[in-house]
Coordinates of C-alpha atoms and ligand atoms in Angstrom, one line a residue:
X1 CA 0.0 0.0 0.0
X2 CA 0.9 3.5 -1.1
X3 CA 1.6 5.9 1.9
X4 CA 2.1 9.4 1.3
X5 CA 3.6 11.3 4.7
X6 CA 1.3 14.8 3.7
X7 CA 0.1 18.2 5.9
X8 CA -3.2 19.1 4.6
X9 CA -1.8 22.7 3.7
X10 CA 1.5 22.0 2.3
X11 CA 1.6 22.2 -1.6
X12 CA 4.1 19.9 -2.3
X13 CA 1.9 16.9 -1.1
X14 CA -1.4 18.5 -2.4
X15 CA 0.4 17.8 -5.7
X16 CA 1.2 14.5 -5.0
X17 CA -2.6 13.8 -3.6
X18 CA -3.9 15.0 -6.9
X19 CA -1.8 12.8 -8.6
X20 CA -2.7 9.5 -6.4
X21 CA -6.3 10.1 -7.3
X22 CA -5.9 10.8 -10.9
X23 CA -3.8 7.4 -11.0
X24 CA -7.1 5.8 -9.0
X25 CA -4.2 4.6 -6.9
X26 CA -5.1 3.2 -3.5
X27 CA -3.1 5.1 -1.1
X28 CA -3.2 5.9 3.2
X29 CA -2.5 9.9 3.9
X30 CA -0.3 9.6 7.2
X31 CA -0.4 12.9 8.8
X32 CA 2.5 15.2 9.7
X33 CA 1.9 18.3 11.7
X34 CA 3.5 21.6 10.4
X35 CA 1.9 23.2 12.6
X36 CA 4.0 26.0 14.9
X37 CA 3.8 23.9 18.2
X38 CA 3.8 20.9 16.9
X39 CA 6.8 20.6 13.9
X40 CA 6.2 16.6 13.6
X41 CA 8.7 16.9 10.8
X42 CA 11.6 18.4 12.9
X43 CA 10.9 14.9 15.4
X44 CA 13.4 12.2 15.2
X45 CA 10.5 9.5 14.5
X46 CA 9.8 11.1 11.4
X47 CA 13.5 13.2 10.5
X48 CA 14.7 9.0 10.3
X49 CA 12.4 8.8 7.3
X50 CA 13.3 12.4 5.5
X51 CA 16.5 13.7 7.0
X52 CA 15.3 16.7 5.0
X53 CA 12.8 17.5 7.7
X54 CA 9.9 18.4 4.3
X55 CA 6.6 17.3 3.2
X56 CA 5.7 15.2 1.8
X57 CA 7.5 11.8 2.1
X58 CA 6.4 8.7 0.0
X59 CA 6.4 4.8 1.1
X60 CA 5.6 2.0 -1.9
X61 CA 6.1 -1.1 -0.1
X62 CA 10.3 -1.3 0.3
X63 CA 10.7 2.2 -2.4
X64 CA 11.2 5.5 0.1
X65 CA 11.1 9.2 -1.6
X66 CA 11.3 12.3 -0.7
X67 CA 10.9 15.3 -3.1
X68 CA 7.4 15.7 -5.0
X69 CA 8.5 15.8 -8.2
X70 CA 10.4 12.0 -7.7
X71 CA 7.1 10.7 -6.2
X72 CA 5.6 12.4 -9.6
X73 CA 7.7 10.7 -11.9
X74 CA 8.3 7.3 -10.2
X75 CA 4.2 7.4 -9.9
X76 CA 4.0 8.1 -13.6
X77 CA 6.7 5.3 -14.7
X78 CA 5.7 2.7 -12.2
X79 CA 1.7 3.1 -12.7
X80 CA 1.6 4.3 -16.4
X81 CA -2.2 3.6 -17.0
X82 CA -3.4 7.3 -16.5
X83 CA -0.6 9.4 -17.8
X84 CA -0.4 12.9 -16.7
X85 CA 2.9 13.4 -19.0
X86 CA 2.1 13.6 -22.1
X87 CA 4.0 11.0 -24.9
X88 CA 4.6 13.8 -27.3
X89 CA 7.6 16.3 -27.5
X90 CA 8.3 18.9 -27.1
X91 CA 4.9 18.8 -25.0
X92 CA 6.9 16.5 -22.2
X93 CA 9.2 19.0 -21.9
X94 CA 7.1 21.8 -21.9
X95 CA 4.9 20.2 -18.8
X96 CA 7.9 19.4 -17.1
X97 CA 9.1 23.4 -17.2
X98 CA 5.8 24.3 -16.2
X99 CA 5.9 22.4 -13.3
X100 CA 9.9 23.3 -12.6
X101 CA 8.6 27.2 -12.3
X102 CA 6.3 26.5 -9.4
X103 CA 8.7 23.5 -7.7
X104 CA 12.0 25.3 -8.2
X105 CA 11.6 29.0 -8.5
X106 CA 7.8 30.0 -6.8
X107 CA 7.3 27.8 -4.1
X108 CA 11.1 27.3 -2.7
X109 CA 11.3 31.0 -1.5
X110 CA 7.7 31.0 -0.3
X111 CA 7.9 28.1 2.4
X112 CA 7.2 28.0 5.5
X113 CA 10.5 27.5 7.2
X114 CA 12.1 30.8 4.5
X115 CA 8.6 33.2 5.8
X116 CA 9.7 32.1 9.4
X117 CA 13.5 33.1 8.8
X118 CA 13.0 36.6 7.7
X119 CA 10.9 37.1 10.3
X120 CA 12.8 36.2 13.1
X121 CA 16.2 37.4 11.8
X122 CA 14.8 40.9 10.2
X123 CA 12.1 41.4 12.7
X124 CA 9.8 41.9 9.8
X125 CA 6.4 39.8 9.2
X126 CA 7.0 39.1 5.1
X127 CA 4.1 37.0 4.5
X128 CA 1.9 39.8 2.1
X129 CA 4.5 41.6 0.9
X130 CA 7.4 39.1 0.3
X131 CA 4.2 36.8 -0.5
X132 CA 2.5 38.7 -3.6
X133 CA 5.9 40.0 -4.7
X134 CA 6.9 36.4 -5.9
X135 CA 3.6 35.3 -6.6
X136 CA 3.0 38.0 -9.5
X137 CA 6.7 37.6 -10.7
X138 CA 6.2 33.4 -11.1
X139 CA 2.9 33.9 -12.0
X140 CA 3.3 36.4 -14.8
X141 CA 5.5 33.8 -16.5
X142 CA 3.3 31.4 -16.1
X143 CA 0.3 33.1 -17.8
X144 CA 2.0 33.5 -21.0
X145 CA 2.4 29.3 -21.1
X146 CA -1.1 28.3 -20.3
X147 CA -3.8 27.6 -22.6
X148 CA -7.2 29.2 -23.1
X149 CA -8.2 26.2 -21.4
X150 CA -9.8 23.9 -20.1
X151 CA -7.1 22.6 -18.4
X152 CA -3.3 24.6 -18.3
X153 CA -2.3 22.9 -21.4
X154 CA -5.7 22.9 -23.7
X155 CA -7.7 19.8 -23.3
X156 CA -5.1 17.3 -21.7
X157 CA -4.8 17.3 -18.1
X158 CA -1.3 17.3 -17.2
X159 CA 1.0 17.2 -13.9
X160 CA 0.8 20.8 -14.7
X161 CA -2.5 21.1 -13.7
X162 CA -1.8 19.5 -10.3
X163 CA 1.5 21.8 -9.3
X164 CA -1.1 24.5 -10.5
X165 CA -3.8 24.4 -8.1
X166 CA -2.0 24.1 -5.0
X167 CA 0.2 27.2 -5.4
X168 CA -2.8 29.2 -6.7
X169 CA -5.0 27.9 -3.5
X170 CA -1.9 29.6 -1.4
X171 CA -1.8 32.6 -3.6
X172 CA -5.8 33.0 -2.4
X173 CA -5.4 32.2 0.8
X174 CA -2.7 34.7 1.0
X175 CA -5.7 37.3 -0.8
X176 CA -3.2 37.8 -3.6
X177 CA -4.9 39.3 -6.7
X178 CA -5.7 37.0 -9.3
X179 CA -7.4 39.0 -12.1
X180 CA -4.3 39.1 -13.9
X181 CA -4.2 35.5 -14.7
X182 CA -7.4 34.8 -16.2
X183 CA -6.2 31.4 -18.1
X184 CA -4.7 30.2 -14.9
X185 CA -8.1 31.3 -12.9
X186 CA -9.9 29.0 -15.9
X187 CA -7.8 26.0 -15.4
X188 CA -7.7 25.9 -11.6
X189 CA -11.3 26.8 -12.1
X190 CA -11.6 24.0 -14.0
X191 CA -9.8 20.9 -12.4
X192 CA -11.5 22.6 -8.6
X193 CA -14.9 21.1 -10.3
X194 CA -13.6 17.6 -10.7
X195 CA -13.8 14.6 -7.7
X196 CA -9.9 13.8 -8.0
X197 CA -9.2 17.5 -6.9
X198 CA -12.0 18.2 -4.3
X199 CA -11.0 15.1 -2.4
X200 CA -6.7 16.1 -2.5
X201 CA -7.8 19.7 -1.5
X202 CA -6.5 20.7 2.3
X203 CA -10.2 20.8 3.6
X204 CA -10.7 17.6 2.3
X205 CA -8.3 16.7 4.6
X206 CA -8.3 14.4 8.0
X207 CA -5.6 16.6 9.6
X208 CA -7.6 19.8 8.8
X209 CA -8.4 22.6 11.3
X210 CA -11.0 24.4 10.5
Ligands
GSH1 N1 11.0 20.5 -3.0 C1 10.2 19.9 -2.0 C2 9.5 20.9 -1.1 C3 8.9 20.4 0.1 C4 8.5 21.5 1.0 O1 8.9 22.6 1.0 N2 7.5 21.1 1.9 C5 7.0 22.1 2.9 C6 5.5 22.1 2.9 S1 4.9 22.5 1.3 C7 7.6 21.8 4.3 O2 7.7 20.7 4.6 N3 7.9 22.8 5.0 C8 8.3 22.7 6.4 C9 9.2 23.8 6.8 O3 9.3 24.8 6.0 O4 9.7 23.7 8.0 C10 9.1 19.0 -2.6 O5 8.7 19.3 -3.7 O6 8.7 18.0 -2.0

């Protein structure tokens, strides 16, 4: 059985939810609190598993990964039967650098553990403005690549799709604008209407606080 290690409002593993449902993959959520007070992932029970101290973490019988964007592809290579890369290049490719804007240049400087550095060591709160800065610069970009629809890259849902909605369901929680992005607001929009989605969402989620 398929676990994935996940915090109902960390993005990485929302990606990787939306992915296990896609698949139809059978799959336990184990719960591992972020929360200020809590920090499961900074505990030795679970820092033995991901030395990294991040969510998510992924268990396949004996396989162990860390990183979203391994679990992504081992998911997509090892259960093939739904793909959510498509065969065709450069398409492949193009997905894939979709995807690498959000994992390696949005999300990386908008975690939690970076929001709580600058705070502490510049005695500044950056959340809004360090927030919406980044947002609208990765965002921009990421306009100009997406689709009129339905889904980021026209009528294919890709793994862009699912690195999509969890750093635009930050962006809103943050209140960041989103008027400027009207074929990203279309394809979140979009996917946000489907079962796979609603059930990976962070209120979906067991460990949720309301
Ligand atoms: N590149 C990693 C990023 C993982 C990551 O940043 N996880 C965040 C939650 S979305 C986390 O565990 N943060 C804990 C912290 O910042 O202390 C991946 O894609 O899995």
């Amino acid at each position: 059985m398929i676990k994935l290690y996940s915090y109902w409002r960390s993005s990485a593993a929302y990606r990787v939810r939306i992915a296990l449902n896609l698949k139809g993959l059978d799959h336990e959520i184990v719960p591992v609190s972020l929360a200020p007070g809590e920090s499961e992932h900074r505990q030795v029970a679970y820092r033995k598993k991901n030395p990294q101290m991040l969510v998510p973490f992924f268990e396949d019988g004996n396989v162990a990964i860390g990183q979203s964007m391994a679990m992504l592809e081992y998911l997509e290579e090892t259960y093939p039967d739904v793909k959510l890369l498509p065969d065709e290049q450069p398409l492949r490719s193009q997905v894939r650098a979709f995807c690498n804007m959000i994992a390696c240049d949005i999300h990386p400087i908008l975690n939690l553990r970076i929001l709580q550095y600058i705070k502490s060591e510049f005695d500044t709160d950056p959340a809004a403005h360090w927030y919406g800065h980044w947002i609208h610069e990765g965002f921009k970009a990421l306009e100009q690549f997406a689709s009129d629809g339905p889904f980021v890259f026209g009528d294919e849902l890709t793994l862009a799709d699912a690195f999509l909605v969890p750093q635009m369901y930050n962006a809103r929680r943050f209140e960041i604008p989103m008027a400027d992005y009207p074929k990203l607001v279309t394809a979140v929009d979009h996917c946000n209407e489907l079962g796979e989605f609603l059930d990976a969402a962070p209120e979906s989620q067991s460990d949720a606080i309301a």
